[in-house]
């Protein structure tokens, strides 16, 4: 069910939601949080699709706030759309399209639509504010999710994030690493338990996840990490490989095709493991599972990406093997 409310107000939107609930019982209660998404008009549908899928695990109210990037007072207006039932997954979706001056105060647009006594999560799938915690929407959020890979300069954004980090900040560049971190932790939990002497991380020059994985390994293992850059990742296959150097023989995970990686270990047969690149839905579902600050992410980003922090050794680009 989709209800369009052109040239409306937040008060009218709120009343319409109550009316839908009273008339049809379509909007179920029991939402666990409010997810506020800030994007532009082009980003509305991809963000809603990911949020709807994630809502099947985390029932929530989704508020999508999009503006036309215009400051024209002449065209100032607010168009709204309410989606419930089959058009909203396990959530209820409120889309706010703000034009001109109507977009000048994002906080006032969403405050009247927040679920009472429920945590607020803010997500910027595209361009993120300079300091998420101080932005209009970030100030009312318990968790703030950005995506360094969607920024104009992903590496500069990591530095910016390190210098402005506030507990509760999170980034999909880190969330995409969960399968890699799990695989590496599992490998190191197996005998012969040799000390790792050095690490090589290989991946696209434009991938902030490569930098974060290198930083995590360097801090956790206390070793030097050598970054090997491949050309920019047009097809978004992500990380290419990790090599752990040990006296008993190197361990290597190499992903030369999407979704599948090769695990090479001394004295063991080479085998393939599932290592797909994570979708927006997967990343969002994981970040919504915890509303407390991610202390590990906070430590990694603040200790490794501030302007005065030494960077891992970078080897010149090489051609991708896939």
Tab-separated table of C-alpha atoms in Angstrom:
chain	number	residue	atom	x	y	z
A	1	UNK	CA	0.000	0.000	0.000
A	2	UNK	CA	1.368	3.401	-1.024
A	3	UNK	CA	-0.163	6.740	-0.042
A	4	UNK	CA	1.097	9.912	-1.755
A	5	UNK	CA	0.870	13.256	0.032
A	6	UNK	CA	2.005	16.025	-2.353
A	7	UNK	CA	2.813	19.494	-1.036
A	8	UNK	CA	2.148	18.493	2.555
A	9	UNK	CA	3.352	19.072	6.117
A	10	UNK	CA	4.826	16.788	8.768
A	11	UNK	CA	1.663	17.180	10.837
A	12	UNK	CA	-0.445	15.863	7.967
A	13	UNK	CA	1.950	12.963	7.413
A	14	UNK	CA	1.740	11.983	11.089
A	15	UNK	CA	-2.061	12.119	11.029
A	16	UNK	CA	-2.155	9.995	7.882
A	17	UNK	CA	-0.035	7.290	9.531
A	18	UNK	CA	-2.448	7.155	12.473
A	19	UNK	CA	-5.401	7.005	10.093
A	20	UNK	CA	-3.888	4.102	8.150
A	21	UNK	CA	-3.325	2.192	11.377
A	22	UNK	CA	-6.830	2.816	12.667
A	23	UNK	CA	-8.619	2.025	9.400
A	24	UNK	CA	-6.769	-1.011	8.201
A	25	UNK	CA	-4.447	-2.161	10.922
A	26	UNK	CA	-1.793	-2.339	8.202
A	27	UNK	CA	0.976	-0.765	10.217
A	28	UNK	CA	2.041	-3.214	12.899
A	29	UNK	CA	3.293	-2.059	16.252
A	30	UNK	CA	6.408	-3.405	17.918
A	31	UNK	CA	8.993	-1.491	15.893
A	32	UNK	CA	12.366	-1.685	17.600
A	33	UNK	CA	13.964	1.474	16.205
A	34	UNK	CA	13.675	4.362	13.779
A	35	UNK	CA	16.037	4.306	10.801
A	36	UNK	CA	16.560	7.746	9.266
A	37	UNK	CA	18.153	7.749	5.824
A	38	UNK	CA	19.540	10.968	4.320
A	39	UNK	CA	20.120	10.823	0.583
A	40	UNK	CA	19.332	12.564	-2.697
A	41	UNK	CA	16.414	11.792	-4.989
A	42	UNK	CA	18.380	9.224	-6.998
A	43	UNK	CA	19.352	7.323	-3.872
A	44	UNK	CA	15.826	6.836	-2.513
A	45	UNK	CA	14.900	3.484	-4.058
A	46	UNK	CA	18.244	1.644	-3.522
A	47	UNK	CA	18.239	2.754	0.112
A	48	UNK	CA	14.620	1.690	0.645
A	49	UNK	CA	15.256	-1.720	-0.905
A	50	UNK	CA	18.210	-2.399	1.425
A	51	UNK	CA	16.324	-1.069	4.450
A	52	UNK	CA	13.194	-3.091	3.665
A	53	UNK	CA	15.241	-6.281	3.444
A	54	UNK	CA	17.051	-5.457	6.680
A	55	UNK	CA	13.747	-4.703	8.409
A	56	UNK	CA	12.731	-8.359	8.185
A	57	UNK	CA	15.314	-8.961	10.908
A	58	UNK	CA	14.906	-5.553	12.575
A	59	UNK	CA	11.290	-4.283	12.344
A	60	UNK	CA	11.521	-0.505	12.274
A	61	UNK	CA	10.108	2.742	11.018
A	62	UNK	CA	12.098	3.945	8.039
A	63	UNK	CA	12.206	7.662	7.318
A	64	UNK	CA	13.891	8.594	4.055
A	65	UNK	CA	14.770	12.284	3.862
A	66	UNK	CA	15.815	13.412	0.385
A	67	UNK	CA	16.326	16.889	-1.024
A	68	UNK	CA	16.828	18.276	-4.497
A	69	UNK	CA	20.090	20.048	-3.521
A	70	UNK	CA	18.452	23.379	-4.310
A	71	UNK	CA	18.275	26.494	-2.190
A	72	UNK	CA	15.469	28.032	-4.188
A	73	UNK	CA	12.817	29.545	-1.892
A	74	UNK	CA	10.420	29.847	-4.822
A	75	UNK	CA	10.076	26.069	-5.151
A	76	UNK	CA	10.022	25.316	-1.426
A	77	UNK	CA	7.670	22.420	-0.685
A	78	UNK	CA	7.484	18.987	0.907
A	79	UNK	CA	6.157	15.913	-0.885
A	80	UNK	CA	5.635	12.795	1.203
A	81	UNK	CA	4.855	9.156	0.575
A	82	UNK	CA	3.863	6.464	3.065
A	83	UNK	CA	4.482	2.802	2.262
A	84	UNK	CA	3.110	-0.028	4.370
A	85	UNK	CA	2.350	-3.709	3.974
A	86	UNK	CA	3.946	-5.474	1.006
A	87	UNK	CA	5.582	-2.234	-0.165
A	88	UNK	CA	7.501	-1.826	3.082
A	89	UNK	CA	8.859	-5.228	4.072
A	90	UNK	CA	8.507	-5.631	7.833
A	91	UNK	CA	8.635	-1.897	8.350
A	92	UNK	CA	6.712	1.238	7.550
A	93	UNK	CA	8.404	3.635	5.156
A	94	UNK	CA	7.970	7.393	5.097
A	95	UNK	CA	9.605	9.150	2.158
A	96	UNK	CA	10.074	12.915	2.472
A	97	UNK	CA	11.097	14.793	-0.665
A	98	UNK	CA	12.107	18.294	0.380
A	99	UNK	CA	12.489	21.066	-2.187
A	100	UNK	CA	14.338	24.331	-1.724
A	101	UNK	CA	14.076	25.942	1.710
A	102	UNK	CA	11.916	23.057	2.927
A	103	UNK	CA	15.141	21.057	3.189
A	104	UNK	CA	16.956	23.630	5.325
A	105	UNK	CA	16.036	22.072	8.695
A	106	UNK	CA	16.245	18.245	8.441
A	107	UNK	CA	15.872	17.699	12.183
A	108	UNK	CA	12.471	19.404	12.336
A	109	UNK	CA	11.266	17.300	9.393
A	110	UNK	CA	11.894	13.983	11.117
A	111	UNK	CA	11.456	14.743	14.824
A	112	UNK	CA	7.662	14.561	14.683
A	113	UNK	CA	7.813	11.166	12.961
A	114	UNK	CA	10.197	9.344	15.297
A	115	UNK	CA	8.916	6.347	17.215
A	116	UNK	CA	8.546	7.224	20.914
A	117	UNK	CA	11.088	5.699	23.301
A	118	UNK	CA	12.921	3.912	20.484
A	119	UNK	CA	16.568	4.369	19.446
A	120	UNK	CA	17.342	6.278	16.279
A	121	UNK	CA	19.870	5.090	13.691
A	122	UNK	CA	21.026	7.485	10.980
A	123	UNK	CA	22.373	6.238	7.657
A	124	UNK	CA	23.997	8.220	4.855
A	125	UNK	CA	24.325	5.787	1.904
A	126	UNK	CA	25.887	8.473	-0.277
A	127	UNK	CA	27.643	11.699	0.649
A	128	UNK	CA	28.102	11.960	4.402
A	129	UNK	CA	28.329	15.090	6.583
A	130	UNK	CA	31.730	16.387	7.645
A	131	UNK	CA	31.059	15.276	11.240
A	132	UNK	CA	28.136	12.892	11.488
A	133	UNK	CA	27.582	13.346	15.232
A	134	UNK	CA	27.182	17.129	14.851
A	135	UNK	CA	24.864	17.016	11.836
A	136	UNK	CA	21.156	17.772	12.147
A	137	UNK	CA	20.175	14.099	11.963
A	138	UNK	CA	23.304	12.757	13.658
A	139	UNK	CA	22.553	14.713	16.837
A	140	UNK	CA	19.376	12.707	17.456
A	141	UNK	CA	20.857	9.305	16.528
A	142	UNK	CA	22.268	6.555	18.719
A	143	UNK	CA	24.197	5.039	15.810
A	144	UNK	CA	25.448	6.889	12.723
A	145	UNK	CA	26.329	4.860	9.630
A	146	UNK	CA	28.394	6.219	6.742
A	147	UNK	CA	30.034	4.595	3.741
A	148	UNK	CA	33.571	5.718	2.949
A	149	UNK	CA	33.433	3.891	-0.388
A	150	UNK	CA	30.647	6.249	-1.537
A	151	UNK	CA	32.623	9.424	-0.836
A	152	UNK	CA	34.494	11.435	-3.462
A	153	UNK	CA	37.824	10.624	-1.782
A	154	UNK	CA	37.450	7.456	0.357
A	155	UNK	CA	40.921	7.698	1.892
A	156	UNK	CA	40.500	11.356	2.854
A	157	UNK	CA	37.152	10.456	4.388
A	158	UNK	CA	38.807	7.886	6.686
A	159	UNK	CA	41.147	10.612	7.922
A	160	UNK	CA	38.184	12.919	8.431
A	161	UNK	CA	36.331	10.169	10.287
A	162	UNK	CA	39.350	9.539	12.526
A	163	UNK	CA	39.638	13.229	13.416
A	164	UNK	CA	35.908	13.623	14.139
A	165	UNK	CA	35.080	10.153	15.509
A	166	UNK	CA	32.372	9.999	18.152
A	167	UNK	CA	31.298	6.739	19.848
A	168	UNK	CA	28.336	5.457	17.851
A	169	UNK	CA	29.918	6.206	14.459
A	170	UNK	CA	30.149	3.265	12.066
A	171	UNK	CA	31.063	2.774	8.423
A	172	UNK	CA	30.198	0.140	5.831
A	173	UNK	CA	33.854	-0.027	4.776
A	174	UNK	CA	34.429	-1.716	8.149
A	175	UNK	CA	31.258	-3.818	8.069
A	176	UNK	CA	32.233	-5.293	4.691
A	177	UNK	CA	35.312	-6.779	6.374
A	178	UNK	CA	33.423	-9.049	8.782
A	179	UNK	CA	33.744	-12.234	6.634
A	180	UNK	CA	37.468	-11.571	6.092
A	181	UNK	CA	38.076	-10.936	9.775
A	182	UNK	CA	36.179	-14.100	10.713
A	183	UNK	CA	38.183	-16.221	8.263
A	184	UNK	CA	41.508	-14.800	9.427
A	185	UNK	CA	40.623	-15.240	13.102
A	186	UNK	CA	39.591	-18.857	12.467
A	187	UNK	CA	42.862	-19.601	10.650
A	188	UNK	CA	44.996	-18.133	13.433
A	189	UNK	CA	43.105	-20.156	16.039
A	190	UNK	CA	44.424	-23.377	14.481
A	191	UNK	CA	47.843	-25.010	15.129
A	192	UNK	CA	50.781	-24.580	14.837
A	193	UNK	CA	50.081	-21.162	16.430
A	194	UNK	CA	53.256	-19.628	15.006
A	195	UNK	CA	53.780	-15.925	15.469
A	196	UNK	CA	52.874	-13.860	12.422
A	197	UNK	CA	56.022	-12.069	11.273
A	198	UNK	CA	54.519	-9.852	8.593
A	199	UNK	CA	51.378	-9.227	6.574
A	200	UNK	CA	50.549	-8.333	2.992
A	201	UNK	CA	47.115	-6.955	2.086
A	202	UNK	CA	46.233	-6.667	-1.598
A	203	UNK	CA	43.289	-4.711	-2.918
A	204	UNK	CA	42.013	-1.859	-5.074
A	205	UNK	CA	43.574	1.534	-4.717
A	206	UNK	CA	40.133	3.090	-4.192
A	207	UNK	CA	38.967	0.682	-1.462
A	208	UNK	CA	38.856	2.065	2.107
A	209	UNK	CA	38.210	-1.492	3.345
A	210	UNK	CA	41.741	-2.400	2.275
A	211	UNK	CA	43.134	0.327	4.530
A	212	UNK	CA	40.925	-0.708	7.447
A	213	UNK	CA	41.860	-4.383	7.188
A	214	UNK	CA	45.549	-3.494	7.051
A	215	UNK	CA	45.140	-1.275	10.106
A	216	UNK	CA	43.246	-3.970	12.016
A	217	UNK	CA	45.859	-6.635	11.276
A	218	UNK	CA	48.712	-4.310	12.139
A	219	UNK	CA	47.235	-3.416	15.532
A	220	UNK	CA	45.978	-6.883	16.446
A	221	UNK	CA	49.145	-8.735	15.406
A	222	UNK	CA	51.671	-6.013	16.185
A	223	UNK	CA	53.488	-6.413	12.854
A	224	UNK	CA	54.336	-4.368	9.798
A	225	UNK	CA	51.698	-4.490	7.067
A	226	UNK	CA	52.590	-4.096	3.411
A	227	UNK	CA	49.793	-2.761	1.214
A	228	UNK	CA	49.788	-3.885	-2.423
A	229	UNK	CA	47.476	-1.746	-4.507
A	230	UNK	CA	45.632	-2.988	-7.586
A	231	UNK	CA	43.856	-0.689	-10.063
A	232	UNK	CA	40.560	0.932	-9.127
A	233	UNK	CA	37.784	-1.607	-8.655
A	234	UNK	CA	35.205	-0.706	-11.309
A	235	UNK	CA	33.237	-3.929	-10.758
A	236	UNK	CA	33.380	-3.636	-6.952
A	237	UNK	CA	34.851	-7.056	-6.256
A	238	UNK	CA	36.665	-5.603	-3.255
A	239	UNK	CA	39.668	-7.068	-1.465
A	240	UNK	CA	41.930	-9.337	-3.494
A	241	UNK	CA	43.988	-11.127	-0.857
A	242	UNK	CA	45.791	-11.370	2.463
A	243	UNK	CA	49.109	-13.115	3.177
A	244	UNK	CA	50.226	-13.941	6.701
A	245	UNK	CA	53.953	-14.615	6.898
A	246	UNK	CA	55.063	-17.205	9.475
A	247	UNK	CA	58.187	-19.273	10.064
A	248	UNK	CA	56.233	-22.477	9.419
A	249	UNK	CA	55.013	-21.199	6.056
A	250	UNK	CA	52.828	-18.450	4.665
A	251	UNK	CA	49.056	-18.535	4.832
A	252	UNK	CA	47.285	-16.834	1.959
A	253	UNK	CA	43.683	-16.051	1.039
A	254	UNK	CA	43.286	-14.946	-2.567
A	255	UNK	CA	39.995	-13.865	-4.128
A	256	UNK	CA	40.416	-13.767	-7.894
A	257	UNK	CA	36.731	-14.045	-8.713
A	258	UNK	CA	33.608	-12.621	-7.060
A	259	UNK	CA	32.344	-14.610	-4.115
A	260	UNK	CA	35.021	-17.316	-4.013
A	261	UNK	CA	38.498	-17.252	-2.490
A	262	UNK	CA	41.367	-19.735	-2.442
A	263	UNK	CA	42.891	-20.649	0.926
A	264	UNK	CA	46.541	-21.724	0.770
A	265	UNK	CA	48.151	-23.157	3.919
A	266	UNK	CA	51.390	-25.073	4.459
A	267	UNK	CA	51.040	-28.869	4.653
A	268	UNK	CA	47.338	-28.678	3.794
A	269	UNK	CA	45.471	-29.022	0.513
A	270	UNK	CA	44.474	-25.836	-1.224
A	271	UNK	CA	40.745	-25.283	-0.942
A	272	UNK	CA	38.084	-22.811	-1.950
A	273	UNK	CA	36.041	-20.843	0.564
A	274	UNK	CA	32.970	-18.665	0.167
A	275	UNK	CA	33.892	-15.010	0.520
A	276	UNK	CA	31.318	-12.860	-1.289
A	277	UNK	CA	31.314	-9.089	-1.351
A	278	UNK	CA	28.612	-7.942	1.043
A	279	UNK	CA	25.510	-6.164	-0.185
A	280	UNK	CA	24.004	-3.012	1.310
A	281	UNK	CA	21.360	-5.215	2.929
A	282	UNK	CA	23.974	-7.441	4.582
A	283	UNK	CA	25.926	-4.474	5.923
A	284	UNK	CA	22.828	-2.696	7.187
A	285	UNK	CA	21.489	-5.829	8.884
A	286	UNK	CA	24.765	-6.269	10.763
A	287	UNK	CA	24.988	-2.646	11.865
A	288	UNK	CA	21.402	-2.690	13.146
A	289	UNK	CA	22.131	-5.725	15.345
A	290	UNK	CA	24.053	-3.598	17.804
A	291	UNK	CA	23.146	-0.100	18.909
A	292	UNK	CA	26.048	0.332	21.319
A	293	UNK	CA	29.327	1.843	20.066
A	294	UNK	CA	31.648	-0.465	18.126
A	295	UNK	CA	34.742	-0.097	20.295
A	296	UNK	CA	37.019	-2.077	17.974
A	297	UNK	CA	36.136	0.105	14.990
A	298	UNK	CA	36.646	3.203	17.093
A	299	UNK	CA	40.099	2.038	18.163
A	300	UNK	CA	41.153	1.089	14.651
A	301	UNK	CA	40.039	4.281	12.961
A	302	UNK	CA	41.311	6.698	15.617
A	303	UNK	CA	44.681	4.993	16.065
A	304	UNK	CA	45.408	4.466	12.383
A	305	UNK	CA	43.956	7.262	10.270
A	306	UNK	CA	44.562	10.563	11.977
A	307	UNK	CA	46.633	13.000	9.955
A	308	UNK	CA	49.739	12.466	12.115
A	309	UNK	CA	49.532	8.648	12.122
A	310	UNK	CA	52.163	6.758	10.049
A	311	UNK	CA	50.604	4.715	7.236
A	312	UNK	CA	51.363	1.079	6.326
A	313	UNK	CA	54.025	0.509	3.695
A	314	UNK	CA	52.491	0.787	0.222
A	315	UNK	CA	53.833	-1.176	-2.710
A	316	UNK	CA	53.323	0.242	-6.187
A	317	UNK	CA	50.168	-0.802	-8.017
A	318	UNK	CA	50.132	-4.069	-9.876
A	319	UNK	CA	47.653	-5.457	-12.335
A	320	UNK	CA	44.746	-7.373	-10.875
A	321	UNK	CA	44.985	-11.116	-11.388
A	322	UNK	CA	41.301	-11.655	-12.076
